[in-house]
Structures are given as C-alpha cells and as structure tokens.
C-alpha cells in the first residue's frame, strides 16, 4: 500500500527540561534493614550502585550473606505472632500509611528510580511510583475483607515470605510483593536487584516512618547469592520471585519437595497482533508503547510484532517514522522517551541478540540519534524479514528491539503468537470486538490487551503460563498466594 507523505513535516526542537536533583539527599552508604533498624552486613562487604546514564556511583550498598539472611528470617519469624494477631483493620492502616508516605515522597522516589535504573523520569513519575502507591492502597482495603476475596473460606497467613525482585520496575515490584503479603498478615524478607536497590531502601525508611512493627519488613540488598540463600533458607514459608526464567527454574528446583508456597513471574516473548481492520495510527502508538516503554525492559513487552500481510508495509513505514521521533537520552530530562539501558551486562546481552538477528538474516533498522558519551545506551531497533526460528523471535531480548513477522489469517496469527515457550501477555489490534474476543480465547497468555498495551492496574491480576511462570499478582487473585485457606 502506498504511504502518503504528510502535508506538513514538523521538526520539533526541544529545549532540555531536566528534573532538579538538588533536593535528593542520598546517604553515602546504605546498610541492611533488619528488625526495624539499619545494620552493617556480617561480611563487611559493600558494592556501589551505579547511575547507568553516567556510570557514576550513587551510594555504597551493603551486601547480605547467609548469616544476614538468617538474621532477617529470624526477625521476620519473631515479628509474626504479634503482626498476625493484630486486628485486620489495624494491619490495613499500616499498609495504607505506607501508601500515603509513598505519595508524600513521590517526587524523590521517582528521581531516585530514574537515577538508579536509567528509566525516563516521565515513566517513573507517572507510572512506577503512582502505581506502587496504588498497590499499597488497594491491598490496604483488602486486609479486613480477606474471606470475601477468597470465596468465604477461612484464611490464615502463610507466615514468613521471601521475596526477590528484578531491576526493571524496582519499587513497583516491591509493592506488588509486599502489599498483598502484609495485608494478609505475613512478615517479609525482600531482596531488591543488585543494580537498583535504592528505592527499596527508601521504602525501608518509609516503613520506619509508618512505625511498622520491627521485623515485619526486612530489606536485604545483595546479589544473586543473597537471593539463592533466601530461597534455600529452611524457615521460609513462601517464595515470590520475579525475574529471568533461568533463575526461576533454579528456584523451582531448590524448593521442590519442601512444603512452601511458590509464585514465579518470569520472562516473556509477547505477541502484539495487528489485524488489517485496526486503527493503524492508534496501533502504531500501541506498538511503540508496547516495546519502547522502559527501554523494552518489560517482562510483557510486545517484542514480537505480528502484522496482517495486507497492512504490513503501511504499519512498518508508519512505525519506522514514529520511531524516528523518539527522544533517547538523559533519563532525568522530561522530554526523554527512551532512557539508559539498566547495566553494562544487559547492554551486552541486547547487543549479542541483535548481532545474532543480523547474522541469521533478518533486516535491521536502528534509529540514528546522538547518544551520550558515557552510560549504557541502545537506540530503538526494528527487525523485518524475521523467521519464527530466529533467535530474535524466540529469546527475550529485554531491550528496545522489536521483531516483525506477518500473517494472513486469524488462525495463523493465533498459531504464530502461541509458538513460544512463554505465555505472559499479548496485544490484539482490531476494530471488531468479536474478533478480539475470539483471538484472546485462542491465545495462551496471562494478559491480553485489546487496542492498547502495557496497561496495569492493582485490581487486575497479572501472571503467566508455560515458561512465564505461575501464580497471579494483583487483584483478589493476588491474595491467594499469601494465605492458607481452610
Ligand atoms: P535475574 O533473574 O538474575 O534477576 C532477578 C532477581 O533475582 C535479582 O534480584 C537477582 O539478583 C536475583 N537472583 C539472581 N540469581 C538468583 C538465584 N540463583 N536465586 C535467587 N535469586 C537470584 O535476572 P537478570 O538480572 O540476570 O536479567 C537477565 C535476563 O532476565 C534479562 O535479560 C531478562 O531477559 C530477564 N529478566 C526478566 C524479568 C521479568 O520481569 N520477567 C526481570 C529481569 C530480568 P541480582 O540482581 O543481584 O542478580
């Protein structure tokens, strides 16, 4: 189909609009948060956390080892009886107070999230932090109504829960984990990701401000070994993990045969499906949001774009033109659409997969833009001529890279969308509600969005099938993993 040239070509020039950081007072060094107080790590080991946009260190972070995990689990166990016995309404008030304090410190939290993780301030300010507060508000409301959320059954907390979160939505993932756990009467030991510990540690300050009883929440920064130690601790009643499928499998093996609860929210290779009757301009915006939001560091990113053959040329041309308008650079600039890649390791992983895509014969287009001299950056990239067996169509890239494939019929779209080891999410773009529902029924994906993408709400359950994991977070379904029912 011929592409019509727009009558006016606007060449927007933006002046920089950097968010001020002078009011952010980070400590030089953060300790472990155990039993309501800050304590040095048993090993004496500290690691810097780096701003991925500048490669400058932001603070030194204590690294928890086995002994620290032991102390944190013991503190959580000791806090459990009193926390459990509190009237549910009172427990809910603590969770509500945490939500209010997140709102009060929202600006600071958003800036720190962008400094530590590289995501655009527009996203941390408008998505991550408000949604984190919303999760605490939502689950605060459930605290005294648990049996209504669980079909009138008697419920009791699981006990001490171990929670491990990744670096792509640091505070939001903490909220997804802690809010339902606390509302259900559990105590928690949480490990943030090595590259993004800061907002979890600020949340520890918030727990202190909220006068949460000591030991109810314990935050243990550290690396993969800290997470592995937490998973293997014998006095844990439930593990909740979000991260890579590889580590998820390791955790499943480590917990096999033990009487503990487990939920895994793992990777994805989600299909965003555009039918020929879709509103194409709207779909293009949804494609951009689906894959370039948070630099593509999103487990449910629409990284496989399936376009109906008759509109493929038009969609690709419009998408490519739109990609050229994305502003890549300083995460703290309010104009920025695509920020820094979270770490040098993640950048290498993206580069390796993109190289594999080229080697295997797909056609690569990467937006040309000025990237800062320092920091970790990857410009938005589009692959066409992609075969379903190519690595870039199979493996999670977790970066701003979209692989385009085409289909002719609805049945072929469903077959191609399901041809993956994962099953986390999908998008369907069509003018017809009946088609959207029929396609959604055929898709093996935990979430299916119609004519939108990457919409999140605390009331809505989220989770996967197949190698994307099991268990649901969010909504009333998100209570279930944190209670024993009888
Ligand atoms: P990981 O799965 O390694 O990290 C997730 C969390 O698990 C981090 O807190 C990590 O600590 C911790 N961890 C690492 N090893 C273990 C272990 N053996 N036992 C318990 N916890 C552990 O993801 P990566 O950071 O290595 O990212 C690799 C790839 O995973 C990405 O390229 C992406 O494809 C995918 N990923 C998917 C996510 C999702 O939301 N589905 C989120 C993050 C990554 P530490 O940070 O110290 O390594």
Short mmCIF file of C-alpha atoms and ligand atoms in Angstrom, two decimals:
data_model
loop_
_atom_site.label_atom_id
_atom_site.label_comp_id
_atom_site.label_asym_id
_atom_site.label_seq_id
_atom_site.Cartn_x
_atom_site.Cartn_y
_atom_site.Cartn_z
CA UNK A 1 0.00 0.00 0.00
CA UNK A 2 1.31 3.45 -0.88
CA UNK A 3 2.32 5.63 2.02
CA UNK A 4 1.12 9.20 1.72
CA UNK A 5 3.54 11.89 2.77
CA UNK A 6 2.17 14.19 5.49
CA UNK A 7 1.27 17.66 4.24
CA UNK A 8 3.34 19.30 6.93
CA UNK A 9 6.52 17.89 8.35
CA UNK A 10 7.08 19.23 11.85
CA UNK A 11 10.63 19.28 13.04
CA UNK A 12 10.29 19.68 16.80
CA UNK A 13 13.19 21.13 18.67
CA UNK A 14 13.07 20.63 22.41
CA UNK A 15 14.98 22.61 24.98
CA UNK A 16 16.32 20.39 27.74
CA UNK A 17 13.88 20.09 30.66
CA UNK A 18 15.92 18.34 33.35
CA UNK A 19 14.31 17.38 36.63
CA UNK A 20 16.15 19.05 39.54
CA UNK A 21 18.05 16.65 41.79
CA UNK A 22 19.46 19.08 44.37
CA UNK A 23 16.78 18.17 46.92
CA UNK A 24 17.65 14.46 46.79
CA UNK A 25 19.67 13.52 49.85
CA UNK A 26 21.01 10.03 49.35
CA UNK A 27 23.19 8.59 52.08
CA UNK A 28 26.78 7.72 51.13
CA UNK A 29 26.19 4.21 52.40
CA UNK A 30 23.08 2.06 52.93
CA UNK A 31 23.09 -0.79 55.44
CA UNK A 32 20.78 -3.79 55.67
CA UNK A 33 17.29 -3.17 57.07
CA UNK A 34 16.68 -5.92 59.62
CA UNK A 35 14.31 -5.99 62.59
CA UNK A 36 13.34 -2.35 62.12
CA UNK A 37 16.90 -0.98 62.22
CA UNK A 38 19.88 -0.46 59.91
CA UNK A 39 22.73 -2.84 60.48
CA UNK A 40 26.05 -3.46 58.74
CA UNK A 41 26.46 -6.68 56.78
CA UNK A 42 28.14 -9.55 58.60
CA UNK A 43 30.78 -9.78 55.83
CA UNK A 44 31.55 -6.05 55.85
CA UNK A 45 31.05 -6.07 52.07
CA UNK A 46 29.63 -3.05 50.22
CA UNK A 47 29.15 -2.52 46.49
CA UNK A 48 28.45 0.75 44.71
CA UNK A 49 25.17 1.19 42.89
CA UNK A 50 25.79 2.96 39.57
CA UNK A 51 23.79 5.50 37.59
CA UNK A 52 23.59 3.72 34.21
CA UNK A 53 23.22 7.04 32.37
CA UNK A 54 26.55 8.40 33.67
CA UNK A 55 28.37 5.35 35.08
CA UNK A 56 28.84 7.40 38.29
CA UNK A 57 28.36 5.70 41.67
CA UNK A 58 25.32 6.88 43.64
CA UNK A 59 25.88 5.17 47.00
CA UNK A 60 27.54 2.17 48.60
CA UNK A 61 25.21 -0.71 49.35
CA UNK A 62 25.64 -3.41 51.98
CA UNK A 63 25.70 -6.96 50.61
CA UNK A 64 23.84 -9.55 52.64
CA UNK A 65 25.28 -13.04 53.08
CA UNK A 66 23.91 -16.28 54.57
CA UNK A 67 24.29 -15.02 58.16
CA UNK A 68 22.38 -11.83 57.33
CA UNK A 69 19.64 -13.84 55.63
CA UNK A 70 19.44 -15.95 58.76
CA UNK A 71 19.13 -12.87 60.98
CA UNK A 72 16.46 -11.30 58.76
CA UNK A 73 14.40 -14.51 58.61
CA UNK A 74 14.68 -14.83 62.41
CA UNK A 75 13.48 -11.21 62.81
CA UNK A 76 10.55 -11.85 60.47
CA UNK A 77 9.67 -15.06 62.36
CA UNK A 78 9.81 -13.28 65.73
CA UNK A 79 7.57 -10.46 64.45
CA UNK A 80 4.99 -12.83 63.00
CA UNK A 81 2.80 -13.69 66.06
CA UNK A 82 2.07 -10.07 67.02
CA UNK A 83 1.58 -8.95 63.41
CA UNK A 84 -0.74 -11.88 62.76
CA UNK A 85 -2.79 -11.19 65.90
CA UNK A 86 -3.31 -7.50 65.14
CA UNK A 87 -6.92 -6.80 64.20
CA UNK A 88 -7.01 -6.88 60.40
CA UNK A 89 -8.31 -3.34 60.29
CA UNK A 90 -5.21 -2.14 62.15
CA UNK A 91 -2.92 -4.06 59.78
CA UNK A 92 -4.69 -2.40 56.90
CA UNK A 93 -3.98 1.01 58.43
CA UNK A 94 -0.22 0.34 58.35
CA UNK A 95 -0.42 -0.66 54.68
CA UNK A 96 -2.50 2.44 53.99
CA UNK A 97 0.08 4.59 55.80
CA UNK A 98 2.87 3.19 53.60
CA UNK A 99 0.79 4.14 50.54
CA UNK A 100 0.34 7.70 51.82
CA UNK A 101 4.04 8.07 52.59
CA UNK A 102 4.95 6.85 49.08
CA UNK A 103 2.67 9.58 47.74
CA UNK A 104 4.28 12.18 50.00
CA UNK A 105 7.76 11.19 48.84
CA UNK A 106 6.70 10.50 45.23
CA UNK A 107 8.91 13.09 43.59
CA UNK A 108 12.01 11.94 45.45
CA UNK A 109 11.24 8.28 44.75
CA UNK A 110 10.70 8.96 41.04
CA UNK A 111 14.02 10.76 40.70
CA UNK A 112 15.92 8.09 42.61
CA UNK A 113 14.27 5.39 40.47
CA UNK A 114 15.45 7.15 37.31
CA UNK A 115 18.94 7.79 38.70
CA UNK A 116 19.45 4.19 39.82
CA UNK A 117 17.75 2.36 36.94
CA UNK A 118 18.01 4.65 33.89
CA UNK A 119 14.28 4.89 33.16
CA UNK A 120 12.82 8.17 31.89
CA UNK A 121 11.54 10.42 34.66
CA UNK A 122 8.24 10.69 32.81
CA UNK A 123 7.71 6.97 33.40
CA UNK A 124 8.96 6.77 36.99
CA UNK A 125 6.92 9.90 37.85
CA UNK A 126 3.71 8.93 36.03
CA UNK A 127 3.75 5.12 36.14
CA UNK A 128 6.12 3.41 38.58
CA UNK A 129 5.60 5.47 41.71
CA UNK A 130 1.84 6.19 41.43
CA UNK A 131 1.21 2.51 40.68
CA UNK A 132 3.37 1.45 43.63
CA UNK A 133 1.26 3.66 45.93
CA UNK A 134 -1.92 2.36 44.28
CA UNK A 135 -0.94 -1.24 45.08
CA UNK A 136 -0.50 -0.43 48.77
CA UNK A 137 -3.83 1.46 48.82
CA UNK A 138 -5.61 -1.38 47.06
CA UNK A 139 -4.32 -4.15 49.34
CA UNK A 140 -4.82 -1.99 52.45
CA UNK A 141 -8.50 -2.19 51.57
CA UNK A 142 -8.40 -6.00 51.42
CA UNK A 143 -6.78 -6.51 54.86
CA UNK A 144 -10.06 -6.83 56.78
CA UNK A 145 -12.04 -8.45 53.96
CA UNK A 146 -9.84 -11.39 53.06
CA UNK A 147 -12.50 -14.07 53.31
CA UNK A 148 -14.66 -12.13 50.82
CA UNK A 149 -11.80 -12.20 48.33
CA UNK A 150 -11.42 -15.93 48.84
CA UNK A 151 -14.93 -17.28 48.41
CA UNK A 152 -15.86 -17.13 52.10
CA UNK A 153 -13.11 -19.57 53.15
CA UNK A 154 -11.21 -19.26 56.44
CA UNK A 155 -7.80 -17.78 55.81
CA UNK A 156 -4.51 -17.60 57.69
CA UNK A 157 -1.24 -16.01 56.60
CA UNK A 158 1.44 -18.20 55.03
CA UNK A 159 3.99 -16.97 57.60
CA UNK A 160 7.44 -15.63 56.68
CA UNK A 161 7.70 -14.86 52.98
CA UNK A 162 10.91 -14.44 50.96
CA UNK A 163 10.58 -12.06 48.03
CA UNK A 164 13.05 -11.42 45.22
CA UNK A 165 12.52 -8.62 42.73
CA UNK A 166 14.24 -7.57 39.48
CA UNK A 167 15.66 -4.25 38.27
CA UNK A 168 13.15 -3.21 35.63
CA UNK A 169 10.43 -1.81 37.95
CA UNK A 170 12.26 -1.74 41.28
CA UNK A 171 9.76 -0.04 43.62
CA UNK A 172 6.69 -1.21 41.73
CA UNK A 173 7.79 -4.85 42.03
CA UNK A 174 8.44 -4.29 45.74
CA UNK A 175 4.85 -3.01 46.02
CA UNK A 176 3.46 -5.96 44.05
CA UNK A 177 5.18 -8.27 46.54
CA UNK A 178 4.91 -6.51 49.91
CA UNK A 179 1.41 -5.01 49.73
CA UNK A 180 -0.56 -8.29 49.48
CA UNK A 181 1.87 -10.09 51.81
CA UNK A 182 1.39 -7.53 54.60
CA UNK A 183 -2.35 -7.19 54.07
CA UNK A 184 -2.67 -10.97 54.51
CA UNK A 185 -0.72 -10.90 57.80
CA UNK A 186 2.65 -12.23 56.64
CA UNK A 187 6.08 -10.88 57.53
CA UNK A 188 8.65 -10.47 54.77
CA UNK A 189 12.30 -10.61 53.83
CA UNK A 190 12.79 -8.88 50.49
CA UNK A 191 15.84 -8.79 48.22
CA UNK A 192 15.99 -5.99 45.67
CA UNK A 193 18.06 -6.35 42.49
CA UNK A 194 21.77 -5.66 42.66
CA UNK A 195 21.67 -2.79 40.17
CA UNK A 196 18.60 -1.00 41.60
CA UNK A 197 18.45 -1.29 45.40
CA UNK A 198 17.83 2.37 46.27
CA UNK A 199 14.05 2.76 46.19
CA UNK A 200 13.60 -0.48 48.17
CA UNK A 201 15.93 1.02 50.79
CA UNK A 202 13.94 4.26 50.77
CA UNK A 203 10.87 2.12 51.32
CA UNK A 204 12.60 0.74 54.43
CA UNK A 205 12.80 4.36 55.66
CA UNK A 206 9.09 4.67 54.88
CA UNK A 207 8.36 1.54 56.94
CA UNK A 208 10.16 3.23 59.83
CA UNK A 209 8.21 6.46 59.30
CA UNK A 210 4.99 4.44 59.23
CA UNK A 211 6.04 2.89 62.57
CA UNK A 212 5.57 -0.56 61.14
CA UNK A 213 6.42 -3.03 63.93
CA UNK A 214 10.08 -4.12 63.83
CA UNK A 215 10.78 -7.25 61.79
CA UNK A 216 7.58 -7.15 59.72
CA UNK A 217 9.53 -5.94 56.67
CA UNK A 218 13.23 -6.69 56.25
CA UNK A 219 15.16 -5.49 53.19
CA UNK A 220 18.36 -7.29 52.25
CA UNK A 221 20.29 -5.85 49.31
CA UNK A 222 22.76 -8.21 47.71
CA UNK A 223 23.45 -10.19 44.57
CA UNK A 224 22.21 -13.48 43.17
CA UNK A 225 23.89 -15.38 46.02
CA UNK A 226 21.77 -13.47 48.56
CA UNK A 227 18.66 -14.45 46.61
CA UNK A 228 19.78 -18.08 46.41
CA UNK A 229 20.42 -18.12 50.15
CA UNK A 230 16.95 -16.71 50.88
CA UNK A 231 15.32 -19.30 48.63
CA UNK A 232 17.12 -22.12 50.44
CA UNK A 233 16.50 -20.88 53.98
CA UNK A 234 14.65 -23.64 55.89
CA UNK A 235 12.41 -21.25 57.85
CA UNK A 236 10.71 -19.60 54.87
CA UNK A 237 7.03 -20.40 54.23
CA UNK A 238 6.67 -18.92 50.77
CA UNK A 239 8.85 -17.55 47.97
CA UNK A 240 7.71 -14.95 45.45
CA UNK A 241 10.10 -14.28 42.58
CA UNK A 242 10.09 -12.04 39.54
CA UNK A 243 13.00 -12.30 37.12
CA UNK A 244 14.52 -14.49 34.45
CA UNK A 245 13.21 -17.92 33.51
CA UNK A 246 16.66 -19.43 34.18
CA UNK A 247 16.71 -18.30 37.79
CA UNK A 248 13.02 -19.20 38.13
CA UNK A 249 13.84 -22.79 37.17
CA UNK A 250 16.67 -22.86 39.70
CA UNK A 251 14.29 -21.64 42.41
CA UNK A 252 11.68 -24.22 41.45
CA UNK A 253 14.31 -26.97 41.73
CA UNK A 254 15.55 -25.59 45.07
CA UNK A 255 12.05 -25.52 46.56
CA UNK A 256 10.91 -28.88 45.17
CA UNK A 257 9.89 -31.30 47.89
CA UNK A 258 9.56 -28.57 50.52
CA UNK A 259 6.21 -27.60 51.96
CA UNK A 260 6.38 -23.96 50.88
CA UNK A 261 4.37 -21.75 48.57
CA UNK A 262 5.95 -20.52 45.35
CA UNK A 263 4.98 -17.98 42.72
CA UNK A 264 7.17 -17.23 39.72
CA UNK A 265 6.72 -14.30 37.37
CA UNK A 266 9.29 -14.90 34.66
CA UNK A 267 10.15 -13.80 31.16
CA UNK A 268 8.09 -13.34 28.05
CA UNK A 269 8.17 -13.00 24.28
CA UNK A 270 4.76 -11.46 23.90
CA UNK A 271 2.97 -11.07 20.57
CA UNK A 272 1.39 -7.77 19.61
CA UNK A 273 -1.03 -8.67 16.79
CA UNK A 274 -2.26 -6.07 14.30
CA UNK A 275 -5.20 -7.01 12.05
CA UNK A 276 -5.99 -5.21 8.82
CA UNK A 277 -9.16 -3.65 10.28
CA UNK A 278 -7.26 -1.97 13.14
CA UNK A 279 -6.97 1.79 13.54
CA UNK A 280 -3.42 1.85 12.23
CA UNK A 281 -2.20 5.12 13.75
CA UNK A 282 -3.53 4.08 17.14
CA UNK A 283 -1.89 0.67 16.72
CA UNK A 284 1.45 2.28 15.92
CA UNK A 285 1.28 4.24 19.20
CA UNK A 286 0.45 0.99 20.99
CA UNK A 287 3.35 -0.82 19.32
CA UNK A 288 5.73 1.96 20.42
CA UNK A 289 4.38 1.83 23.97
CA UNK A 290 4.48 -1.97 23.90
CA UNK A 291 8.18 -2.27 23.08
CA UNK A 292 9.94 1.02 23.84
CA UNK A 293 8.34 1.73 27.24
CA UNK A 294 11.08 1.39 29.88
CA UNK A 295 13.69 0.67 27.12
CA UNK A 296 11.92 -2.63 26.49
CA UNK A 297 12.97 -3.85 29.95
CA UNK A 298 9.46 -5.17 30.46
CA UNK A 299 8.60 -8.84 31.01
CA UNK A 300 5.41 -8.45 28.96
CA UNK A 301 6.95 -6.20 26.24
CA UNK A 302 5.31 -6.61 22.84
CA UNK A 303 8.58 -7.81 21.38
CA UNK A 304 7.08 -9.95 18.58
CA UNK A 305 5.01 -7.76 16.31
CA UNK A 306 2.65 -9.82 14.14
CA UNK A 307 1.08 -7.77 11.33
CA UNK A 308 -1.55 -8.93 8.85
CA UNK A 309 0.17 -9.10 5.49
CA UNK A 310 -2.16 -6.66 3.70
CA UNK A 311 -1.23 -3.79 6.04
CA UNK A 312 2.32 -4.80 6.90
CA UNK A 313 4.02 -2.29 4.63
CA UNK A 314 1.89 0.59 5.92
CA UNK A 315 2.34 -0.33 9.59
CA UNK A 316 6.11 -0.79 9.24
CA UNK A 317 6.55 2.54 7.44
CA UNK A 318 4.47 4.41 9.99
CA UNK A 319 6.21 2.66 12.86
CA UNK A 320 9.64 3.46 11.49
CA UNK A 321 8.69 7.11 11.02
CA UNK A 322 7.33 7.25 14.60
CA UNK A 323 10.48 5.59 15.95
CA UNK A 324 12.50 8.42 14.43
CA UNK A 325 10.65 10.85 16.72
CA UNK A 326 11.56 9.03 19.93
CA UNK A 327 13.93 11.00 22.09
CA UNK A 328 16.71 8.86 23.50
CA UNK A 329 18.96 10.20 26.26
CA UNK A 330 19.10 11.71 29.74
CA UNK A 331 16.53 9.84 31.87
CA UNK A 332 16.04 12.94 34.01
CA UNK A 333 15.01 15.08 31.03
CA UNK A 334 11.21 15.31 30.97
CA UNK A 335 11.28 15.11 27.14
CA UNK A 336 13.03 11.75 27.10
CA UNK A 337 11.13 8.75 25.75
CA UNK A 338 13.87 6.11 25.93
CA UNK A 339 16.42 6.27 28.75
CA UNK A 340 19.56 4.31 29.61
CA UNK A 341 19.95 0.54 29.49
CA UNK A 342 19.99 -0.68 33.08
CA UNK A 343 23.52 -2.13 33.19
CA UNK A 344 26.59 -2.91 31.11
CA UNK A 345 25.68 -6.63 31.30
CA UNK A 346 22.17 -6.02 29.98
CA UNK A 347 23.57 -3.87 27.15
CA UNK A 348 25.91 -6.71 26.17
CA UNK A 349 23.00 -9.15 26.22
CA UNK A 350 20.95 -6.91 23.91
CA UNK A 351 23.90 -6.38 21.55
CA UNK A 352 24.61 -10.11 21.36
CA UNK A 353 21.00 -10.92 20.44
CA UNK A 354 20.81 -8.11 17.89
CA UNK A 355 24.05 -9.36 16.30
CA UNK A 356 22.52 -12.84 16.15
CA UNK A 357 19.48 -11.37 14.39
CA UNK A 358 21.67 -9.83 11.69
CA UNK A 359 23.77 -12.98 11.33
CA UNK A 360 20.67 -15.11 10.89
CA UNK A 361 19.50 -12.94 8.01
CA UNK A 362 16.87 -10.56 9.44
CA UNK A 363 16.92 -6.95 8.23
CA UNK A 364 17.88 -4.47 10.92
CA UNK A 365 16.95 -0.79 11.14
CA UNK A 366 18.23 1.21 14.08
CA UNK A 367 17.18 4.81 14.68
CA UNK A 368 20.06 7.19 14.19
CA UNK A 369 20.41 9.52 17.16
CA UNK A 370 23.08 11.25 19.21
CA UNK A 371 23.79 9.15 22.26
CA UNK A 372 25.63 10.46 25.32
CA UNK A 373 29.35 9.63 25.52
CA UNK A 374 29.07 7.85 28.84
CA UNK A 375 26.47 5.43 30.11
CA UNK A 376 24.73 2.44 28.55
CA UNK A 377 22.55 3.14 25.54
CA UNK A 378 20.80 1.26 22.78
CA UNK A 379 18.83 3.09 20.11
CA UNK A 380 15.34 1.81 19.16
CA UNK A 381 15.65 -1.02 16.65
CA UNK A 382 13.28 -2.74 14.25
CA UNK A 383 13.86 -6.12 12.60
CA UNK A 384 11.95 -7.22 9.50
CA UNK A 385 12.38 -10.41 7.42
CA UNK A 386 12.29 -12.31 10.68
CA UNK A 387 11.72 -16.07 10.59
CA UNK A 388 9.99 -17.70 13.58
CA UNK A 389 13.14 -19.73 14.31
CA UNK A 390 15.45 -16.72 14.52
CA UNK A 391 16.88 -16.08 17.97
CA UNK A 392 15.35 -12.58 17.97
CA UNK A 393 11.91 -14.19 17.53
CA UNK A 394 12.47 -16.79 20.22
CA UNK A 395 14.55 -15.30 23.04
CA UNK A 396 13.66 -12.48 25.40
CA UNK A 397 15.84 -9.52 24.39
CA UNK A 398 14.65 -7.22 27.20
CA UNK A 399 15.68 -4.15 25.24
CA UNK A 400 14.24 -1.63 22.75
CA UNK A 401 14.15 -4.11 19.89
CA UNK A 402 11.06 -5.30 18.04
CA UNK A 403 10.92 -8.29 15.67
CA UNK A 404 8.27 -8.08 12.94
CA UNK A 405 6.57 -11.09 11.36
CA UNK A 406 3.47 -11.26 9.19
CA UNK A 407 0.40 -13.49 8.96
CA UNK A 408 -2.51 -13.94 6.55
CA UNK A 409 -5.38 -15.37 8.58
CA UNK A 410 -6.68 -15.15 12.13
CA UNK A 411 -5.82 -18.81 12.70
CA UNK A 412 -2.24 -18.22 11.54
CA UNK A 413 -1.96 -15.20 13.86
CA UNK A 414 -3.01 -17.29 16.86
CA UNK A 415 -0.70 -20.15 15.88
CA UNK A 416 2.30 -17.86 15.48
CA UNK A 417 1.53 -15.94 18.68
CA UNK A 418 1.40 -19.21 20.64
CA UNK A 419 4.58 -20.58 19.04
CA UNK A 420 6.74 -19.62 22.00
CA UNK A 421 7.93 -21.19 25.22
CA UNK A 422 6.46 -18.21 27.07
CA UNK A 423 2.87 -17.13 27.77
CA UNK A 424 2.81 -13.85 29.62
CA UNK A 425 0.89 -11.28 27.57
CA UNK A 426 -0.40 -10.32 24.13
CA UNK A 427 -1.99 -7.39 22.35
CA UNK A 428 -4.76 -7.56 19.73
CA UNK A 429 -5.47 -4.60 17.45
CA UNK A 430 -8.76 -4.85 15.61
CA UNK A 431 -11.91 -2.87 15.01
CA UNK A 432 -14.10 -5.89 15.85
CA UNK A 433 -14.85 -6.84 19.43
CA UNK A 434 -15.90 -10.35 18.38
CA UNK A 435 -12.56 -10.93 16.67
CA UNK A 436 -10.64 -9.62 19.70
CA UNK A 437 -12.53 -12.00 21.99
CA UNK A 438 -12.09 -14.97 19.65
CA UNK A 439 -8.36 -14.32 19.32
CA UNK A 440 -7.97 -13.77 23.08
CA UNK A 441 -9.64 -17.15 23.70
CA UNK A 442 -7.13 -18.80 21.38
CA UNK A 443 -4.06 -17.18 22.93
CA UNK A 444 -2.13 -18.86 25.69
CA UNK A 445 -1.23 -15.68 27.53
CA UNK A 446 -1.97 -14.49 31.06
CA UNK A 447 -2.99 -11.00 29.94
CA UNK A 448 -4.46 -9.98 26.59
CA UNK A 449 -4.89 -6.28 25.83
CA UNK A 450 -7.29 -5.11 23.14
CA UNK A 451 -6.42 -1.92 21.24
CA UNK A 452 -3.99 -0.93 23.97
CA UNK A 453 -0.82 -2.29 25.56
CA UNK A 454 1.05 -2.23 28.88
CA UNK A 455 -1.95 -1.14 30.93
CA UNK A 456 -1.58 -2.03 34.60
CA UNK A 457 -3.94 -1.68 37.49
CA UNK A 458 -3.77 -3.05 41.04
CA UNK A 459 -7.24 -4.56 40.68
CA UNK A 460 -6.22 -6.64 37.68
CA UNK A 461 -4.37 -9.95 38.07
CA UNK A 462 -1.10 -10.43 36.19
CA UNK A 463 0.90 -13.60 35.58
CA UNK A 464 1.83 -16.17 33.01
CA UNK A 465 1.58 -19.63 31.53
CA UNK A 466 4.30 -22.03 30.45
CA UNK A 467 7.85 -20.67 30.97
CA UNK A 468 6.47 -17.29 32.01
CA UNK A 469 5.76 -18.80 35.41
CA UNK A 470 2.73 -19.40 37.60
CA UNK A 471 0.67 -17.65 40.25
CA UNK A 472 -1.02 -14.28 39.92
CA UNK A 473 -0.15 -10.88 41.34
CA UNK A 474 -2.72 -8.09 41.55
CA UNK A 475 -6.45 -8.15 42.17
CA UNK A 476 -8.21 -10.54 44.54
CA UNK A 477 -6.28 -13.38 42.85
CA UNK A 478 -3.10 -11.78 44.20
CA UNK A 479 -4.23 -12.55 47.78
CA UNK A 480 -4.32 -16.30 47.22
CA UNK A 481 -0.55 -16.98 47.24
CA UNK A 482 -0.23 -15.24 50.61
CA UNK A 483 -2.81 -17.20 52.60
CA UNK A 484 -3.55 -20.74 53.69
CA UNK A 485 -7.22 -21.49 53.22
CA UNK A 486 -9.31 -23.99 55.14
P1 LIG B 1 17.70 -12.43 37.27
O1 LIG B 1 16.61 -13.41 37.17
O2 LIG B 1 19.08 -12.96 37.51
O3 LIG B 1 17.41 -11.39 38.47
C1 LIG B 1 16.18 -11.23 39.14
C2 LIG B 1 16.41 -11.20 40.65
O4 LIG B 1 16.85 -12.49 41.10
C3 LIG B 1 17.51 -10.25 41.10
O5 LIG B 1 17.19 -9.72 42.35
C4 LIG B 1 18.70 -11.18 41.17
O6 LIG B 1 19.75 -10.66 41.95
C5 LIG B 1 18.09 -12.39 41.79
N1 LIG B 1 18.84 -13.63 41.57
C6 LIG B 1 19.84 -13.89 40.67
N2 LIG B 1 20.24 -15.17 40.78
C7 LIG B 1 19.48 -15.74 41.74
C8 LIG B 1 19.41 -17.06 42.30
N3 LIG B 1 20.18 -18.05 41.86
N4 LIG B 1 18.50 -17.31 43.27
C9 LIG B 1 17.68 -16.33 43.70
N5 LIG B 1 17.71 -15.07 43.23
C10 LIG B 1 18.59 -14.77 42.25
O7 LIG B 1 17.67 -11.53 36.02
P2 LIG B 1 18.91 -10.71 35.40
O8 LIG B 1 19.02 -9.50 36.20
O9 LIG B 1 20.14 -11.53 35.30
O10 LIG B 1 18.40 -10.47 33.92
C11 LIG B 1 18.64 -11.49 32.96
C12 LIG B 1 17.52 -11.59 31.99
O11 LIG B 1 16.35 -11.97 32.71
C13 LIG B 1 17.14 -10.29 31.32
O12 LIG B 1 17.90 -10.07 30.18
C14 LIG B 1 15.70 -10.52 31.01
O13 LIG B 1 15.60 -11.23 29.81
C15 LIG B 1 15.22 -11.39 32.14
N6 LIG B 1 14.51 -10.64 33.19
C16 LIG B 1 13.17 -10.76 33.24
C17 LIG B 1 12.47 -10.04 34.17
C18 LIG B 1 10.99 -10.13 34.26
O14 LIG B 1 10.36 -9.24 34.84
N7 LIG B 1 10.38 -11.17 33.76
C19 LIG B 1 13.11 -9.12 35.10
C20 LIG B 1 14.56 -9.11 35.00
C21 LIG B 1 15.19 -9.85 34.06
P3 LIG B 1 20.86 -9.76 41.20
O15 LIG B 1 20.16 -8.53 40.75
O16 LIG B 1 21.85 -9.48 42.20
O17 LIG B 1 21.38 -10.59 40.07
#
